[in-house]
mmCIF file of C-alpha atoms in Angstrom:
data_model
loop_
_atom_site.group_PDB
_atom_site.id
_atom_site.type_symbol
_atom_site.label_atom_id
_atom_site.label_comp_id
_atom_site.label_asym_id
_atom_site.label_seq_id
_atom_site.Cartn_x
_atom_site.Cartn_y
_atom_site.Cartn_z
ATOM 1 C CA MET A 92 -0.219 -0.245 -0.211
ATOM 2 C CA ASN A 93 2.674 2.098 0.876
ATOM 3 C CA LEU A 94 4.195 1.819 -2.715
ATOM 4 C CA ILE A 95 1.295 3.019 -4.430
ATOM 5 C CA LYS A 96 1.058 5.911 -1.973
ATOM 6 C CA ASN A 97 4.712 6.931 -3.016
ATOM 7 C CA LEU A 98 3.792 6.952 -6.667
ATOM 8 C CA LYS A 99 2.544 9.797 -8.584
ATOM 9 C CA VAL A 100 -0.911 10.629 -10.013
ATOM 10 C CA GLY A 101 0.064 10.368 -13.094
ATOM 11 C CA SER A 102 2.017 7.208 -12.609
ATOM 12 C CA ARG A 103 -1.030 5.594 -10.369
ATOM 13 C CA LEU A 104 -3.471 6.918 -13.237
ATOM 14 C CA PHE A 105 -1.214 4.945 -15.689
ATOM 15 C CA ALA A 106 -0.905 1.713 -13.945
ATOM 16 C CA ALA A 107 -4.880 1.605 -13.346
ATOM 17 C CA PHE A 108 -5.293 2.342 -16.979
ATOM 18 C CA GLY A 109 -2.944 -0.454 -18.009
ATOM 19 C CA LEU A 110 -4.748 -2.954 -15.266
ATOM 20 C CA LEU A 111 -7.896 -2.087 -17.064
ATOM 21 C CA LEU A 112 -6.679 -2.694 -20.641
ATOM 22 C CA ALA A 113 -5.489 -6.124 -19.134
ATOM 23 C CA LEU A 114 -8.516 -6.970 -17.953
ATOM 24 C CA LEU A 115 -10.655 -6.040 -20.875
ATOM 25 C CA GLY A 116 -8.149 -8.298 -22.784
ATOM 26 C CA VAL A 117 -8.806 -10.989 -20.570
ATOM 27 C CA VAL A 118 -12.940 -10.539 -21.302
ATOM 28 C CA GLY A 119 -12.464 -10.249 -24.811
ATOM 29 C CA VAL A 120 -10.297 -13.395 -25.534
ATOM 30 C CA ILE A 121 -12.675 -15.255 -23.466
ATOM 31 C CA GLY A 122 -15.622 -13.511 -25.567
ATOM 32 C CA ILE A 123 -13.621 -14.440 -28.950
ATOM 33 C CA MET A 124 -13.507 -18.308 -28.035
ATOM 34 C CA ASN A 125 -17.156 -18.505 -26.995
ATOM 35 C CA MET A 126 -18.158 -16.841 -29.870
ATOM 36 C CA SER A 127 -17.051 -19.847 -31.435
ATOM 37 C CA LYS A 128 -18.845 -22.240 -29.150
ATOM 38 C CA ILE A 129 -22.314 -19.805 -29.537
ATOM 39 C CA ASN A 130 -21.652 -20.090 -33.752
ATOM 40 C CA ASP A 131 -21.220 -24.225 -33.212
ATOM 41 C CA MET A 132 -24.142 -24.644 -31.381
ATOM 42 C CA ALA A 133 -26.292 -22.230 -34.105
ATOM 43 C CA ASP A 134 -24.985 -24.820 -36.433
ATOM 44 C CA ALA A 135 -26.130 -27.514 -34.931
ATOM 45 C CA MET A 136 -29.628 -25.673 -34.096
ATOM 46 C CA TYR A 137 -29.827 -25.527 -38.146
ATOM 47 C CA LEU A 138 -28.688 -28.666 -38.760
ATOM 48 C CA ASN A 139 -30.889 -30.649 -36.185
ATOM 49 C CA GLU A 140 -34.196 -28.469 -35.817
ATOM 50 C CA VAL A 141 -34.371 -25.881 -38.814
ATOM 51 C CA GLU A 142 -34.195 -28.728 -41.142
ATOM 52 C CA GLY A 143 -36.454 -31.057 -38.945
ATOM 53 C CA MET A 144 -39.015 -28.784 -39.097
ATOM 54 C CA SER A 145 -38.789 -28.124 -42.766
ATOM 55 C CA HIS A 146 -39.259 -31.773 -43.207
ATOM 56 C CA ILE A 147 -42.180 -31.763 -41.001
ATOM 57 C CA LYS A 148 -43.805 -28.510 -43.181
ATOM 58 C CA ASP A 149 -43.260 -30.795 -46.333
ATOM 59 C CA ALA A 150 -45.157 -33.781 -44.409
ATOM 60 C CA ASN A 151 -47.870 -31.227 -44.039
ATOM 61 C CA ILE A 152 -47.696 -29.958 -47.452
ATOM 62 C CA ASN A 153 -48.057 -33.522 -48.825
ATOM 63 C CA LEU A 154 -51.444 -33.912 -46.119
ATOM 64 C CA ILE A 155 -53.137 -31.046 -48.041
ATOM 65 C CA TYR A 156 -52.382 -32.606 -51.617
ATOM 66 C CA ILE A 157 -53.796 -36.034 -50.064
ATOM 67 C CA GLY A 158 -56.743 -34.252 -49.423
ATOM 68 C CA ARG A 159 -56.929 -32.302 -52.775
ATOM 69 C CA ALA A 160 -56.274 -35.535 -54.472
ATOM 70 C CA ARG A 161 -58.824 -37.239 -52.523
ATOM 71 C CA GLY A 162 -61.211 -34.361 -53.370
ATOM 72 C CA ASN A 163 -60.420 -34.994 -57.145
ATOM 73 C CA TYR A 164 -61.067 -38.639 -56.598
ATOM 74 C CA LEU A 165 -64.446 -38.116 -55.596
ATOM 75 C CA LEU A 166 -65.646 -35.550 -58.319
ATOM 76 C CA ALA A 167 -63.980 -37.479 -60.820
ATOM 77 C CA THR A 168 -65.854 -37.581 -64.313
ATOM 78 C CA SER A 169 -64.319 -40.839 -65.870
ATOM 79 C CA GLU A 170 -62.263 -44.182 -64.630
ATOM 80 C CA GLU A 171 -58.681 -42.564 -65.823
ATOM 81 C CA GLU A 172 -59.022 -39.274 -63.534
ATOM 82 C CA ARG A 173 -59.790 -41.654 -60.586
ATOM 83 C CA ARG A 174 -56.967 -43.913 -61.450
ATOM 84 C CA GLN A 175 -55.101 -40.622 -61.489
ATOM 85 C CA ALA A 176 -56.032 -39.427 -58.601
ATOM 86 C CA LYS A 177 -55.834 -42.495 -56.322
ATOM 87 C CA GLU A 178 -52.214 -42.573 -58.225
ATOM 88 C CA ASN A 179 -51.624 -38.914 -56.118
ATOM 89 C CA ILE A 180 -53.083 -40.060 -53.464
ATOM 90 C CA ASP A 181 -50.554 -42.898 -53.000
ATOM 91 C CA ARG A 182 -47.898 -40.885 -54.239
ATOM 92 C CA PHE A 183 -48.366 -38.070 -51.841
ATOM 93 C CA MET A 184 -48.708 -40.502 -48.755
ATOM 94 C CA LYS A 185 -45.558 -42.366 -49.666
ATOM 95 C CA ASP A 186 -43.932 -38.520 -49.551
ATOM 96 C CA PHE A 187 -45.463 -37.627 -46.323
ATOM 97 C CA ASP A 188 -44.209 -40.838 -45.038
ATOM 98 C CA THR A 189 -40.402 -39.697 -46.171
ATOM 99 C CA TYR A 190 -40.606 -36.880 -45.496
ATOM 100 C CA VAL A 191 -41.463 -38.018 -41.432
ATOM 101 C CA GLU A 192 -38.797 -40.132 -41.278
ATOM 102 C CA LYS A 193 -36.308 -37.816 -42.405
ATOM 103 C CA ALA A 194 -37.499 -35.658 -39.662
ATOM 104 C CA LYS A 195 -37.644 -38.146 -36.862
ATOM 105 C CA PRO A 196 -34.011 -38.381 -36.161
ATOM 106 C CA LEU A 197 -33.362 -34.928 -35.892
ATOM 107 C CA PHE A 198 -35.603 -34.040 -33.220
ATOM 108 C CA PHE A 199 -34.452 -35.261 -29.818
ATOM 109 C CA SER A 200 -36.445 -34.340 -26.895
ATOM 110 C CA ASP A 201 -39.205 -36.509 -25.451
ATOM 111 C CA GLU A 202 -41.895 -34.593 -26.566
ATOM 112 C CA ALA A 203 -40.735 -35.090 -29.988
ATOM 113 C CA LYS A 204 -40.448 -38.295 -29.565
ATOM 114 C CA ARG A 205 -44.133 -38.424 -28.174
ATOM 115 C CA LEU A 206 -45.852 -36.618 -30.924
ATOM 116 C CA PHE A 207 -43.672 -38.631 -33.793
ATOM 117 C CA ASN A 208 -45.726 -41.817 -31.562
ATOM 118 C CA VAL A 209 -48.703 -40.244 -32.268
ATOM 119 C CA ILE A 210 -48.329 -39.235 -35.724
ATOM 120 C CA ALA A 211 -47.334 -43.500 -36.371
ATOM 121 C CA GLN A 212 -51.090 -43.984 -34.506
ATOM 122 C CA GLU A 213 -53.175 -41.617 -36.836
ATOM 123 C CA GLU A 214 -51.622 -42.243 -39.584
ATOM 124 C CA LYS A 215 -52.700 -46.018 -39.317
ATOM 125 C CA GLY A 216 -56.027 -44.951 -38.747
ATOM 126 C CA TYR A 217 -55.894 -41.972 -41.302
ATOM 127 C CA ASP A 218 -54.640 -44.478 -44.431
ATOM 128 C CA ASN A 219 -57.408 -47.355 -43.049
ATOM 129 C CA ALA A 220 -60.441 -44.430 -43.497
ATOM 130 C CA MET A 221 -58.946 -43.315 -46.732
ATOM 131 C CA GLN A 222 -58.849 -46.600 -48.259
ATOM 132 C CA LYS A 223 -62.488 -47.480 -47.041
ATOM 133 C CA ALA A 224 -63.389 -44.276 -48.424
ATOM 134 C CA LEU A 225 -62.204 -44.345 -51.520
ATOM 135 C CA SER A 226 -63.442 -48.188 -51.654
ATOM 136 C CA LEU A 227 -67.064 -47.068 -51.215
ATOM 137 C CA ALA A 228 -66.734 -43.914 -53.948
ATOM 138 C CA ALA A 229 -65.487 -46.856 -56.253
ATOM 139 C CA ASN A 230 -68.688 -48.268 -56.205
ATOM 140 C CA GLU A 231 -70.204 -44.838 -56.564
ATOM 141 C CA PRO A 232 -71.523 -43.756 -60.081
ATOM 142 C CA LEU A 233 -69.216 -41.263 -62.126
ATOM 143 C CA THR A 234 -69.750 -37.496 -61.319
ATOM 144 C CA GLN A 235 -71.123 -35.554 -64.098
ATOM 145 C CA ARG A 236 -70.547 -32.187 -65.414
ATOM 146 C CA SER A 237 -72.244 -30.011 -67.828
ATOM 147 C CA GLU A 238 -70.061 -28.533 -70.608
ATOM 148 C CA GLU A 239 -70.079 -25.059 -69.126
ATOM 149 C CA LEU A 240 -68.860 -26.142 -65.861
ATOM 150 C CA THR A 241 -66.140 -28.159 -66.700
ATOM 151 C CA GLN A 242 -65.050 -25.133 -68.815
ATOM 152 C CA ALA A 243 -65.452 -22.716 -66.044
ATOM 153 C CA LEU A 244 -63.332 -25.619 -63.753
#
């Protein structure tokens, strides 16, 4: 303590600023090292969660396509239209399964795993109901449209 009191004010200020600069340097180095960790974590988050969400989004889009194809099947005016709609339904259901399978390994939480199990259970019921509805619709007469409605569509 005596040593500090014996120094001139200028020397004390210079020593204090030097100590402050050294502390700022240490904080800066630690910050730069931790920025690398943050960047690595952001990359991992993108690769897992954002990509997984993108696959789930694509699966959801395929559900919309399935509904549209089902409507086209029910409104078909020819066996060819029905066949094409059925092919579309099968393709979109396969694509739905593909996207869900791509997304599964990218989610790690227990809640996500539970939701994937719910999807699997619901999909079985949905597929069975879809096949039953299509079988019943196949026995129904084809839809009749006027030439004017066909042109409007």
